[in-house]
C-alpha positions as protocol buffer text, in pm:
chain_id: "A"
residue {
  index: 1
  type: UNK
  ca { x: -3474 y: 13037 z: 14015 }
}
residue {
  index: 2
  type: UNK
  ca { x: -3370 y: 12967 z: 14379 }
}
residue {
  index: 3
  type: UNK
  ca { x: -3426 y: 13258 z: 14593 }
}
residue {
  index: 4
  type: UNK
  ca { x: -3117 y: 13310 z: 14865 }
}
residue {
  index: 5
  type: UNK
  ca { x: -3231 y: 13152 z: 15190 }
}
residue {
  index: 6
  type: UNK
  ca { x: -3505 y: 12952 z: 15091 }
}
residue {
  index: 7
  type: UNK
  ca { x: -3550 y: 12648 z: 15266 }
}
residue {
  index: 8
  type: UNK
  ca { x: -3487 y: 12382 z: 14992 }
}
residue {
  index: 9
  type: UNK
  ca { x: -3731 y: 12117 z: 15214 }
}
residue {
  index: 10
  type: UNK
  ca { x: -4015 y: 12337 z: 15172 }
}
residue {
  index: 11
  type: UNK
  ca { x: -4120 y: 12207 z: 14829 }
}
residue {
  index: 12
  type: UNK
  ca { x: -4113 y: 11857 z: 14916 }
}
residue {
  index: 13
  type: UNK
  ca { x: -4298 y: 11935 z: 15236 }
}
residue {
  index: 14
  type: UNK
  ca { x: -4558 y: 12114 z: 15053 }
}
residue {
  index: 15
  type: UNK
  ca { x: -4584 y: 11822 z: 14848 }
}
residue {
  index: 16
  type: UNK
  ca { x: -4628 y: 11588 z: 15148 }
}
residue {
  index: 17
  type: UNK
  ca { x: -4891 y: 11861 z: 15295 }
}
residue {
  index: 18
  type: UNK
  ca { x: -5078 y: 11781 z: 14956 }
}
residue {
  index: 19
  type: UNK
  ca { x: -5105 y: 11428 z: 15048 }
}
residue {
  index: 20
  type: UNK
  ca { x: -5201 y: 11509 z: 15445 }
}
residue {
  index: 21
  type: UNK
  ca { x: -5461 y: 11710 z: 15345 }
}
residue {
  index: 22
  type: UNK
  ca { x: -5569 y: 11375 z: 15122 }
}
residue {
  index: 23
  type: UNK
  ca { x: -5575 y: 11183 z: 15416 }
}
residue {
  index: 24
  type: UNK
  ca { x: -5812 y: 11480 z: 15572 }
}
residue {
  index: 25
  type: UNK
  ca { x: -6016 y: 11482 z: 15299 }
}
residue {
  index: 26
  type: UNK
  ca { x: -6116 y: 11103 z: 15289 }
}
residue {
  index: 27
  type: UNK
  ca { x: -6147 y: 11050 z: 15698 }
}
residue {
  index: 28
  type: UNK
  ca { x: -5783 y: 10964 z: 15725 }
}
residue {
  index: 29
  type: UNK
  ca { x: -5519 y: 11079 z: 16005 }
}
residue {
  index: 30
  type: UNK
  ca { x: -5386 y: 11398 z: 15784 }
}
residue {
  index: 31
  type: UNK
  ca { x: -5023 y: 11268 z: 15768 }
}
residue {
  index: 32
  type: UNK
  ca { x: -4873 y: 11301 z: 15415 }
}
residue {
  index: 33
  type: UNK
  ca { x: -4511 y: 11175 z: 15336 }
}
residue {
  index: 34
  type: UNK
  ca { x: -4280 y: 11199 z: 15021 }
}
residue {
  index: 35
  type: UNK
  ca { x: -3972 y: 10984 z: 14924 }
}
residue {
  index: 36
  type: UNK
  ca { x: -3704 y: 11170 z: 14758 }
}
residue {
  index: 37
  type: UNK
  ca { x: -3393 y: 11028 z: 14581 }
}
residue {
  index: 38
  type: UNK
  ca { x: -3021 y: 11163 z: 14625 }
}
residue {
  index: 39
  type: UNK
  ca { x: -3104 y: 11399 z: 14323 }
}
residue {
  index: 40
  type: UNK
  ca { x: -3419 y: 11578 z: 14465 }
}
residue {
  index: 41
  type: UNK
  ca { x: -3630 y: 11365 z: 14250 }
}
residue {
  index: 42
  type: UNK
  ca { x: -3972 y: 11223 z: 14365 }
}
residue {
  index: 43
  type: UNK
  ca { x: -3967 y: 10902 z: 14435 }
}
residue {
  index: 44
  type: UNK
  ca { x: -4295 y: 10834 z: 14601 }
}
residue {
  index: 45
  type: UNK
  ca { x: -4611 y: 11010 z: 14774 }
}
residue {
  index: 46
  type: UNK
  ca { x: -4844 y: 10892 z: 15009 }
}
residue {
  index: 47
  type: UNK
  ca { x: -5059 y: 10965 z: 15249 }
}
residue {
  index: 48
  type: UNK
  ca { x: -5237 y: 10775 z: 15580 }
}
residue {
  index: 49
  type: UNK
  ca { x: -5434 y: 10497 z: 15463 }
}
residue {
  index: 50
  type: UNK
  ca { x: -5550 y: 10306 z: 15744 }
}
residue {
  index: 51
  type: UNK
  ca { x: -5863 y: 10297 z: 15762 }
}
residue {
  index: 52
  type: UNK
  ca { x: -5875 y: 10269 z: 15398 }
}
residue {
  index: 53
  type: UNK
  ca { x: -5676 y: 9973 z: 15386 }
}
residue {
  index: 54
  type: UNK
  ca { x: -5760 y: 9846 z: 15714 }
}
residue {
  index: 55
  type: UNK
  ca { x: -5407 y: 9822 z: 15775 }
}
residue {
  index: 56
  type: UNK
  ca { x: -5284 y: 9919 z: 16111 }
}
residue {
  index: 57
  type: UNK
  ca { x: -4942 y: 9973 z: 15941 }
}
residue {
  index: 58
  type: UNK
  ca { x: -5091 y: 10192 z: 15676 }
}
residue {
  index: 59
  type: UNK
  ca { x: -4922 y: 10492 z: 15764 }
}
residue {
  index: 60
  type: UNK
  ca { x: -4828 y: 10758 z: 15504 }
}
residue {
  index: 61
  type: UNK
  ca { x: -4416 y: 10646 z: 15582 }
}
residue {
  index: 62
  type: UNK
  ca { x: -4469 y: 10293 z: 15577 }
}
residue {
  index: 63
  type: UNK
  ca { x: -4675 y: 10347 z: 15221 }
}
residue {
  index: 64
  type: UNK
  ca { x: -4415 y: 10576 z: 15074 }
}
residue {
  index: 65
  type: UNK
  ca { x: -4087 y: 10386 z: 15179 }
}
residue {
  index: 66
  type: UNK
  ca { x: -4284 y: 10073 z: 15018 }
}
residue {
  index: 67
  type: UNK
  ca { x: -4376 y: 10252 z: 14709 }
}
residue {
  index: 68
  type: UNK
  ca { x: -4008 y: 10436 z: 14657 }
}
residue {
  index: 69
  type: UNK
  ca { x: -3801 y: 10067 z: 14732 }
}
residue {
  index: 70
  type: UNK
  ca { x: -4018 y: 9954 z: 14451 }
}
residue {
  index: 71
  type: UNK
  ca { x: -3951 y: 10196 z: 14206 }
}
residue {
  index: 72
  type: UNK
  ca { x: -3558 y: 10172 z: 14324 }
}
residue {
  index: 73
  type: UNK
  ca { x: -3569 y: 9749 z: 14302 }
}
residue {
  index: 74
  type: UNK
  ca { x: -3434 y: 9764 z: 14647 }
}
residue {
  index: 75
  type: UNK
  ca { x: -3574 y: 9751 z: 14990 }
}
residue {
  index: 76
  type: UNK
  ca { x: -3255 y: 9967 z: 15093 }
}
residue {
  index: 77
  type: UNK
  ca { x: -3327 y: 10347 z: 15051 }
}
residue {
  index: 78
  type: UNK
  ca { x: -2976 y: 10415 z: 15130 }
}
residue {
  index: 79
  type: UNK
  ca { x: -2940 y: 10791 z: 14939 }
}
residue {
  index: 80
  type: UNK
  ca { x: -3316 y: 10866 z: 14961 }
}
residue {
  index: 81
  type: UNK
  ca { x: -3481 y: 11113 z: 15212 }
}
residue {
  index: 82
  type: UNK
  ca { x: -3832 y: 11065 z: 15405 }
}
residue {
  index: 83
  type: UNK
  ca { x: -4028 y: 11419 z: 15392 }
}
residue {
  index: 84
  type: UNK
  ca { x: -4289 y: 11375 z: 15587 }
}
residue {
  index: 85
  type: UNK
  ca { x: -4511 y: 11621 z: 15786 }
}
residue {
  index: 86
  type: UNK
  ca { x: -4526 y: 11501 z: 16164 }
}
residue {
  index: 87
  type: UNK
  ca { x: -4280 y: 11299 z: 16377 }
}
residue {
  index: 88
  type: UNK
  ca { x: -4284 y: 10915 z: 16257 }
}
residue {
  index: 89
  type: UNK
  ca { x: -4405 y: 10649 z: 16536 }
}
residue {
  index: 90
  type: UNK
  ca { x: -4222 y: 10383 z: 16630 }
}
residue {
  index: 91
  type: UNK
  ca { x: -4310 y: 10143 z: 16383 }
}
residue {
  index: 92
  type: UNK
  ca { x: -4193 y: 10430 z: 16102 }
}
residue {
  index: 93
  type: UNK
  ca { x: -3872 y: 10478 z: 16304 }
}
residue {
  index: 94
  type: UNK
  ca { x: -3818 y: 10074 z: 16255 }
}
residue {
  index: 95
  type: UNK
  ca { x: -3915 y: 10088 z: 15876 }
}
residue {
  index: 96
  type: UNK
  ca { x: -3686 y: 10395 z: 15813 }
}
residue {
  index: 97
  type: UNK
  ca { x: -3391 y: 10199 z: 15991 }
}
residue {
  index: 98
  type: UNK
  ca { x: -3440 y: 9890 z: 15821 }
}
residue {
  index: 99
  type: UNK
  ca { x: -3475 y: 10098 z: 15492 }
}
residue {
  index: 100
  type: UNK
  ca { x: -3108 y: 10234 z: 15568 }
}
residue {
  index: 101
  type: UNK
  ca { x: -3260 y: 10620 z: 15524 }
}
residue {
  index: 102
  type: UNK
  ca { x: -2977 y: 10862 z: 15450 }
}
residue {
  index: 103
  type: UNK
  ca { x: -3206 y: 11126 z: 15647 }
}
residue {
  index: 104
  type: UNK
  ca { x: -3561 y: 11231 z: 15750 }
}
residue {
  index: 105
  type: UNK
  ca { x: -3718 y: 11548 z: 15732 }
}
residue {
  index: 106
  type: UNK
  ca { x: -4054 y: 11634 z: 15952 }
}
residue {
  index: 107
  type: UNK
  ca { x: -4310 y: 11938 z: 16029 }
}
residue {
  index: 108
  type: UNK
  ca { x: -4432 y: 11886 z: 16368 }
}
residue {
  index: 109
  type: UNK
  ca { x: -4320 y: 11647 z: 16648 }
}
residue {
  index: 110
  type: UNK
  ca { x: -4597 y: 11458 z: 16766 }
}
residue {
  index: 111
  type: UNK
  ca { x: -4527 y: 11453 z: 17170 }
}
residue {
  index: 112
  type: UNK
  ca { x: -4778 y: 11194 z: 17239 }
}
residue {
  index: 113
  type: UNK
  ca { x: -4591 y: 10891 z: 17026 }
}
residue {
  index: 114
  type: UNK
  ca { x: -4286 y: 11103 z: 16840 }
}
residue {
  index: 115
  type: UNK
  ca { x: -4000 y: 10857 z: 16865 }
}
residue {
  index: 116
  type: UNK
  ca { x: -3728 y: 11041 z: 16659 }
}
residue {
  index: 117
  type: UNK
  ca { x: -3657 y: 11342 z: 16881 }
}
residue {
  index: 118
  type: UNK
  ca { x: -3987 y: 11381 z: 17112 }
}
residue {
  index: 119
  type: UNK
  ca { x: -4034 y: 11046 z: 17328 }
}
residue {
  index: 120
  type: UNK
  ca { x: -3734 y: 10916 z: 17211 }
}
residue {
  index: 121
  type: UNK
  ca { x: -3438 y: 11082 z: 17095 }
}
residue {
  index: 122
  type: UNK
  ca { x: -3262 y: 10812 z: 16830 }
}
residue {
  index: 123
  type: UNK
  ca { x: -2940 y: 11019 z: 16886 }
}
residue {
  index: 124
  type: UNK
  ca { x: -2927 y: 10868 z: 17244 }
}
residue {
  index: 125
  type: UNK
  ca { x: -2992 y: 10509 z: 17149 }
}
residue {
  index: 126
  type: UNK
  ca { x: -2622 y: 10421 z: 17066 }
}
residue {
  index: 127
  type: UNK
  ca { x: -2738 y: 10030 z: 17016 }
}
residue {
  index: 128
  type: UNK
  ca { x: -2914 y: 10129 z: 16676 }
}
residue {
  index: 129
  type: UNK
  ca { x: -2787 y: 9980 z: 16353 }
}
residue {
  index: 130
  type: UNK
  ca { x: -2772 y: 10223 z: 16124 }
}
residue {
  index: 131
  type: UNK
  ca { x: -2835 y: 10616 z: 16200 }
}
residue {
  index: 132
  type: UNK
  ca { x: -2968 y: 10938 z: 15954 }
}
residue {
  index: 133
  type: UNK
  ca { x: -2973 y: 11300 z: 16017 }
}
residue {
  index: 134
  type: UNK
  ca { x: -3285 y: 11453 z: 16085 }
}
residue {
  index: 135
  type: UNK
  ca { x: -3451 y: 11784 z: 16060 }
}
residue {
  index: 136
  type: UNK
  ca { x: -3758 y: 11865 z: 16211 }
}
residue {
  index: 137
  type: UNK
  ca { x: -3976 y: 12176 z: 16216 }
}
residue {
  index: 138
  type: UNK
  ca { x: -4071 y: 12252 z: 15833 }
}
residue {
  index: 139
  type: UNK
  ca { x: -4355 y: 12420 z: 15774 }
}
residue {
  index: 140
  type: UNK
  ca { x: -4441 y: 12277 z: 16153 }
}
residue {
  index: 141
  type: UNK
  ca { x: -4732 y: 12559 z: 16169 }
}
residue {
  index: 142
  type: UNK
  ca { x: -4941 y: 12430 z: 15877 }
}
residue {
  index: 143
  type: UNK
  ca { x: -4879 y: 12074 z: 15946 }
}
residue {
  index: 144
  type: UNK
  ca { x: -4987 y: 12110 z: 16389 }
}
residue {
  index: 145
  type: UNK
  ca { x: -5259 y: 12331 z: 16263 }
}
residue {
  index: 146
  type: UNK
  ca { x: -5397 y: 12076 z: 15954 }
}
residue {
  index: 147
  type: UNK
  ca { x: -5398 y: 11781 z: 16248 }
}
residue {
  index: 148
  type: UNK
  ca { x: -5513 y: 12004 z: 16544 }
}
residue {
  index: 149
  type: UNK
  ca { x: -5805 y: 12116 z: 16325 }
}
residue {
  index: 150
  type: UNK
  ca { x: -5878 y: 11759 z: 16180 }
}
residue {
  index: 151
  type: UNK
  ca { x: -5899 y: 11594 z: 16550 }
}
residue {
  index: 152
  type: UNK
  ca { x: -6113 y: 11950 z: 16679 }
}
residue {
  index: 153
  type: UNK
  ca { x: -6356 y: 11832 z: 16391 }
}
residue {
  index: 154
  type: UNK
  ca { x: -6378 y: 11489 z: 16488 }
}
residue {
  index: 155
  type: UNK
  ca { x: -6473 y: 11629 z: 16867 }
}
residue {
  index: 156
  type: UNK
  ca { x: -6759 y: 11804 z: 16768 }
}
């Protein structure tokens, strides 16, 4: 049952929170990030894995958008949605453009290198190929205080 007002990205964000706190959990950035299909349907999961993978492009968007356009047999994501808990990078924001996103969905903007509304805002770079609608700020809270509490750690 859908309760009146509920946020409908909060499940998938949860589910992306699941995968940030992976990342925490094994010494990784906590950034977690879900694929969704046109239908709400999970596509793919993933969380930062570069260190893991000693890949500097091993971030939890690149990983999901690679694991969704091969479950889809497409590199185009054209009806599927990124869920993802902080502001992608610039190298995400080229991924998700080249994927042909319909739209992106993100916790907390990341002011240091958030390209999507923070640094840069893609709604002012009219030279862009191909455009999606965003929507920031779900669950923002947990997601700042999972990172904020990850990097305090690491200061110690």
């Amino acid at each position: 049952m859908t309760r009146v007002g509920k946020n409908p990205w909060e499940e998938p964000m949860r589910q992306a929170l699941v995968e940030a706190k992976a990342a925490r959990d094994r010494g990784e950035v906590p950034v977690g990030a879900v694929v969704l299909d046109s239908s709400g349907t999970l596509l793919a999961a993933a969380h930062n894995r570069t260190l893991a993978n000693r890949d500097p492009a091993g971030h939890a968007e690149m990983l999901a958008l690679r694991e969704a356009a091969i479950k889809v047999g497409n590199h185009r994501l054209t009806d599927c949605v990124l869920v993802v808990t902080l502001e992608p990078c610039l190298m995400c924001l080229g991924a998700l453009i080249q994927a042909r996103i319909a739209g992106l969905v993100f916790g907390a903007r990341d002011p240091k290198a958030g390209v999507v509304l923070s640094r840069i805002n893609i709604n002012d770079l009219d030279w862009l190929n191909h455009r999606f609608w965003v929507i920031e700020g779900v669950l923002a809270e947990e997601s700042s205080k999972l990172l904020s509490s990850f990097f305090a750690e690491r200061r110690r």
